[in-house]
XYZ file of C-alpha atoms in Angstrom:
322
model
C -0.332 0.059 -0.115
C 1.278 3.634 -0.813
C 1.903 6.563 1.640
C 1.843 8.583 -1.567
C -0.648 11.669 -1.698
C -3.773 10.346 -4.234
C -8.002 10.411 -3.586
C -8.747 9.846 -0.001
C -4.769 8.786 0.326
C -4.809 9.544 4.052
C -8.279 7.537 4.992
C -6.688 4.701 3.777
C -3.423 4.345 5.331
C -2.914 0.979 7.811
C -1.167 1.369 11.111
C 2.140 -0.194 9.669
C 2.499 3.771 8.186
C 3.801 4.815 11.642
C 7.109 3.236 11.264
C 7.805 5.465 8.482
C 7.288 8.503 11.189
C 9.754 5.989 13.485
C 12.403 5.832 11.078
C 12.235 9.326 9.595
C 12.436 10.483 13.541
C 15.010 8.539 14.535
C 17.459 9.396 11.474
C 16.856 13.030 12.346
C 17.996 12.330 16.124
C 21.109 10.176 14.870
C 21.947 12.902 12.266
C 21.678 15.300 15.056
C 23.903 13.737 17.579
C 26.568 13.955 14.513
C 26.153 17.320 13.719
C 24.437 17.359 10.645
C 21.799 19.541 11.859
C 20.348 21.174 8.506
C 19.748 17.538 7.261
C 18.578 16.596 10.947
C 15.803 19.167 10.789
C 14.922 18.397 7.451
C 14.234 14.789 8.251
C 12.071 16.131 11.506
C 9.924 18.117 9.504
C 9.114 15.058 7.288
C 8.891 12.825 9.875
C 6.376 15.786 12.116
C 4.232 16.183 9.109
C 3.447 11.977 8.079
C 3.087 12.108 12.460
C 0.240 14.818 12.126
C -0.900 13.180 9.010
C -1.718 10.004 11.206
C -2.833 11.478 14.265
C -5.794 12.734 11.892
C -6.306 9.443 10.336
C -6.267 7.746 13.881
C -8.812 10.084 15.212
C -11.068 10.224 12.318
C -11.072 6.268 12.819
C -11.750 6.501 16.575
C -14.923 8.677 16.213
C -16.059 7.803 13.275
C -14.894 3.972 12.083
C -14.951 2.141 15.475
C -15.258 -1.109 13.636
C -11.915 -0.440 11.612
C -10.938 1.079 14.491
C -10.864 -1.998 16.707
C -9.841 -4.258 14.316
C -6.551 -2.169 13.608
C -5.876 -1.812 17.150
C -6.023 -5.611 17.676
C -2.611 -5.835 15.676
C 1.042 -5.256 16.669
C 1.632 -2.633 13.834
C -1.050 -0.494 15.918
C 1.877 0.331 18.489
C 3.526 2.241 16.413
C 1.119 5.114 17.086
C 2.913 4.895 20.307
C 6.790 4.497 19.044
C 6.327 7.120 16.675
C 4.784 9.681 18.986
C 8.105 8.991 21.362
C 10.533 9.480 18.942
C 8.983 12.441 18.022
C 9.117 13.130 21.537
C 12.651 12.491 21.601
C 13.772 14.673 18.750
C 12.093 17.379 20.182
C 13.386 17.404 23.584
C 17.247 17.387 21.796
C 15.908 20.876 20.427
C 15.059 21.953 23.756
C 11.188 21.754 23.758
C 10.670 20.121 26.492
C 7.572 21.253 27.360
C 6.454 19.656 23.519
C 7.898 17.005 24.654
C 6.575 15.884 28.178
C 3.039 16.521 26.163
C 4.015 13.970 23.374
C 4.938 11.395 26.311
C 1.810 11.761 28.144
C 0.152 11.211 24.993
C 1.873 8.565 24.612
C 2.085 6.838 28.075
C -2.185 7.281 27.571
C -2.519 5.378 24.400
C -0.030 2.625 25.519
C -1.817 0.386 27.713
C -4.823 0.003 25.788
C -2.576 -0.584 22.928
C -0.715 -3.132 24.407
C -3.461 -5.072 26.168
C -4.882 -5.463 23.049
C -1.919 -6.418 20.893
C -0.746 -8.804 23.445
C -4.006 -10.939 24.023
C -4.144 -11.515 20.514
C -0.523 -12.949 20.182
C -0.123 -16.575 18.698
C 2.537 -18.807 17.937
C 5.000 -18.089 14.840
C 4.226 -14.501 14.713
C 6.431 -12.060 12.632
C 8.647 -9.226 13.672
C 5.861 -7.091 14.218
C 5.490 -8.764 17.501
C 8.308 -7.031 18.676
C 6.704 -3.754 18.505
C 5.291 -4.299 21.747
C 9.138 -3.701 23.442
C 9.663 -1.232 20.980
C 6.646 0.937 22.455
C 7.723 0.570 26.034
C 11.209 1.375 25.229
C 10.343 4.442 23.395
C 8.318 5.607 26.661
C 11.720 4.610 28.300
C 14.134 6.812 26.144
C 11.459 9.842 26.249
C 11.091 9.520 30.114
C 14.830 9.319 30.473
C 15.390 12.418 28.058
C 13.193 14.527 30.234
C 14.081 13.190 33.546
C 17.946 14.546 32.554
C 16.864 17.828 30.877
C 14.201 19.105 33.271
C 16.157 17.180 36.651
C 12.944 14.996 37.375
C 14.103 11.910 39.609
C 10.795 10.339 39.517
C 10.705 10.418 35.274
C 14.093 8.220 35.619
C 12.475 5.949 37.818
C 9.520 5.328 35.779
C 11.782 4.748 32.557
C 13.837 2.700 34.340
C 10.271 0.228 34.905
C 9.738 0.431 31.306
C 13.494 -0.063 30.228
C 12.522 -3.648 32.647
C 9.223 -4.297 31.206
C 10.346 -3.552 27.602
C 13.041 -6.249 28.245
C 10.428 -9.050 29.602
C 8.481 -7.987 26.326
C 11.304 -8.729 24.159
C 11.844 -12.507 25.367
C 7.987 -12.980 25.175
C 7.685 -11.845 21.746
C 11.470 -13.986 21.000
C 9.323 -17.195 21.897
C 6.338 -16.557 19.637
C 8.572 -15.033 16.641
C 8.663 -17.143 13.650
C 12.601 -17.435 12.759
C 11.342 -18.012 9.275
C 10.748 -14.591 8.897
C 14.752 -14.240 8.627
C 14.565 -15.224 5.195
C 10.893 -14.465 4.081
C 10.048 -11.867 5.986
C 8.376 -8.395 4.258
C 10.702 -5.871 6.271
C 9.038 -5.966 9.860
C 11.334 -8.891 10.664
C 14.266 -6.462 11.473
C 12.392 -5.012 14.229
C 13.804 -8.443 16.073
C 17.180 -6.492 16.186
C 15.846 -3.149 16.213
C 13.713 -3.468 19.456
C 17.015 -4.470 21.416
C 18.867 -1.456 19.808
C 15.780 0.996 21.140
C 16.663 -1.210 24.712
C 20.250 -0.283 24.626
C 19.185 3.490 23.832
C 17.365 3.427 26.564
C 19.599 1.904 28.749
C 22.586 4.305 27.993
C 20.090 7.140 28.910
C 19.195 5.240 31.956
C 23.197 4.490 32.763
C 24.207 8.392 31.942
C 21.676 9.408 34.658
C 22.752 10.466 38.055
C 20.416 8.560 40.216
C 21.704 5.371 40.043
C 25.646 4.718 41.453
C 27.500 1.884 42.628
C 26.131 -1.806 41.474
C 23.118 -0.323 40.479
C 24.730 1.677 37.776
C 27.154 -1.352 36.988
C 23.982 -3.612 36.290
C 22.245 -1.008 34.010
C 25.651 -0.840 31.725
C 25.827 -4.436 31.621
C 22.658 -4.775 30.763
C 22.780 -2.104 27.770
C 26.260 -3.472 26.631
C 23.784 -6.755 26.043
C 21.173 -5.494 24.450
C 23.671 -3.515 21.936
C 25.831 -6.539 21.318
C 22.838 -9.078 20.395
C 21.401 -5.848 18.306
C 24.782 -5.903 16.259
C 24.755 -10.016 16.307
C 20.948 -9.607 14.923
C 22.011 -6.946 12.142
C 25.010 -9.375 10.888
C 22.138 -12.249 10.730
C 19.516 -10.027 9.067
C 21.783 -8.387 6.328
C 22.996 -11.640 5.518
C 19.548 -13.136 5.318
C 18.678 -9.826 2.816
C 21.800 -10.432 0.728
C 21.067 -14.102 0.087
C 17.382 -13.765 -0.463
C 17.122 -10.421 -1.891
C 13.179 -8.932 -1.415
C 13.393 -5.824 -3.957
C 9.708 -4.882 -4.258
C 8.054 -2.300 -1.990
C 6.115 -3.110 0.936
C 4.822 -0.664 3.656
C 6.645 -2.801 6.129
C 10.283 -2.161 4.646
C 9.461 1.030 6.827
C 9.987 -1.204 9.935
C 14.020 -2.209 8.285
C 14.501 1.358 8.032
C 13.750 2.141 11.727
C 16.147 -0.858 13.227
C 18.773 0.495 10.690
C 18.547 4.094 12.395
C 18.387 2.735 15.786
C 21.200 0.622 15.804
C 23.369 3.198 14.663
C 21.835 5.867 17.453
C 22.022 3.305 19.988
C 25.476 2.993 19.427
C 26.309 6.767 19.518
C 24.502 6.851 22.626
C 26.382 4.321 24.346
C 29.251 5.086 24.001
C 30.103 8.228 26.220
C 28.430 6.284 29.552
C 29.808 3.200 28.607
C 33.064 4.657 27.828
C 33.689 2.704 24.592
C 35.190 5.314 21.859
C 35.235 3.207 19.360
C 31.080 3.083 18.960
C 30.794 6.331 17.774
C 33.067 5.672 14.147
C 30.448 2.682 14.205
C 27.657 4.435 14.544
C 28.251 7.372 12.349
C 29.206 4.441 9.551
C 25.549 2.624 10.530
C 23.987 5.914 9.946
C 24.913 6.117 6.249
C 23.345 2.526 5.669
C 20.197 3.565 7.682
C 20.316 6.881 5.399
C 20.788 5.241 1.959
C 18.302 2.855 2.838
C 15.618 5.349 3.804
C 16.479 7.529 0.283
C 16.275 3.815 -1.204
C 12.980 3.154 0.183
C 11.328 6.270 -0.934
C 12.682 5.368 -4.606
C 11.182 2.305 -4.467
C 7.557 3.634 -3.113
C 7.881 6.325 -5.685
C 8.599 4.115 -8.660
C 5.908 0.920 -7.633
C 3.653 4.140 -7.181
C 4.161 5.623 -10.620
C 3.846 1.892 -12.230
C 0.517 1.572 -10.365
C -0.748 4.302 -12.001
C 0.590 4.170 -15.358
C -2.016 3.349 -17.990
C -1.751 -0.156 -19.440
C -0.503 -0.368 -23.401
C -2.605 -0.701 -25.864
C -3.179 -4.549 -26.265
C -1.550 -5.896 -22.837
C -3.133 -8.212 -20.331
C -5.188 -6.713 -17.743
C -3.536 -6.743 -14.303
């Protein structure tokens, strides 16, 4: 399904379109962290514009199409609404817009429990990578809460972030037991969230590790868990990349945005973990992975546009009907 403009296009967007906001937003965060402010702001504008479109669509469905809203709220992709909101909030926090970021945290926290409950109660065996979105949404709350705790010196927010961080890890383990490993070689794009969920866990852990709220054994434990999450996410990165190269899936699918997001998130996690963990070589690694993510974003947009134009091109005379 396309996310390009067309007659009534915005009303037909599936929940999975939220991954495009997540991907663009986290790339904006990483670009800001590496000093590419102009490019970062451009990505932020795109992410916010799409977030606003999706927010309007979400509200319209909630008010005017309850049947469709309930059906979509039961799917893992519904949690992209929470994750996308926290990613935008995190980027705005970097801009110093703490009040707006806090409002987005409150909105995401309001949406999170109901959507998570609906999604988890519909879990089944052999699920696609979307099963990990419960972890991603929860860790998104942890990241934004920890960022605001540091910016506004609110220790209670740091403790709330720690609770979300721990719950996110538990949700990851639960989703891992339900993940269909065959998705690694045949998934449509969201299978990358298996690694991206660990990357956002590492990002949340890095912000908690950097907090002055914890010291001694608590700080050591946070650092250890953060490094373990990052290491496992990098293992997933290699495994999934090798699978992509051996089993190419070149056709556009909206779930491909759930591939771009983990690429950008892994880069951001490396950049963020480097300082509190005291591992300097993570910075050049994060910068290298960032440009892979940017290239994947550009490629995904190019394939999307190409697919959209091909679908709208009138058939040649004499050609068989599609």
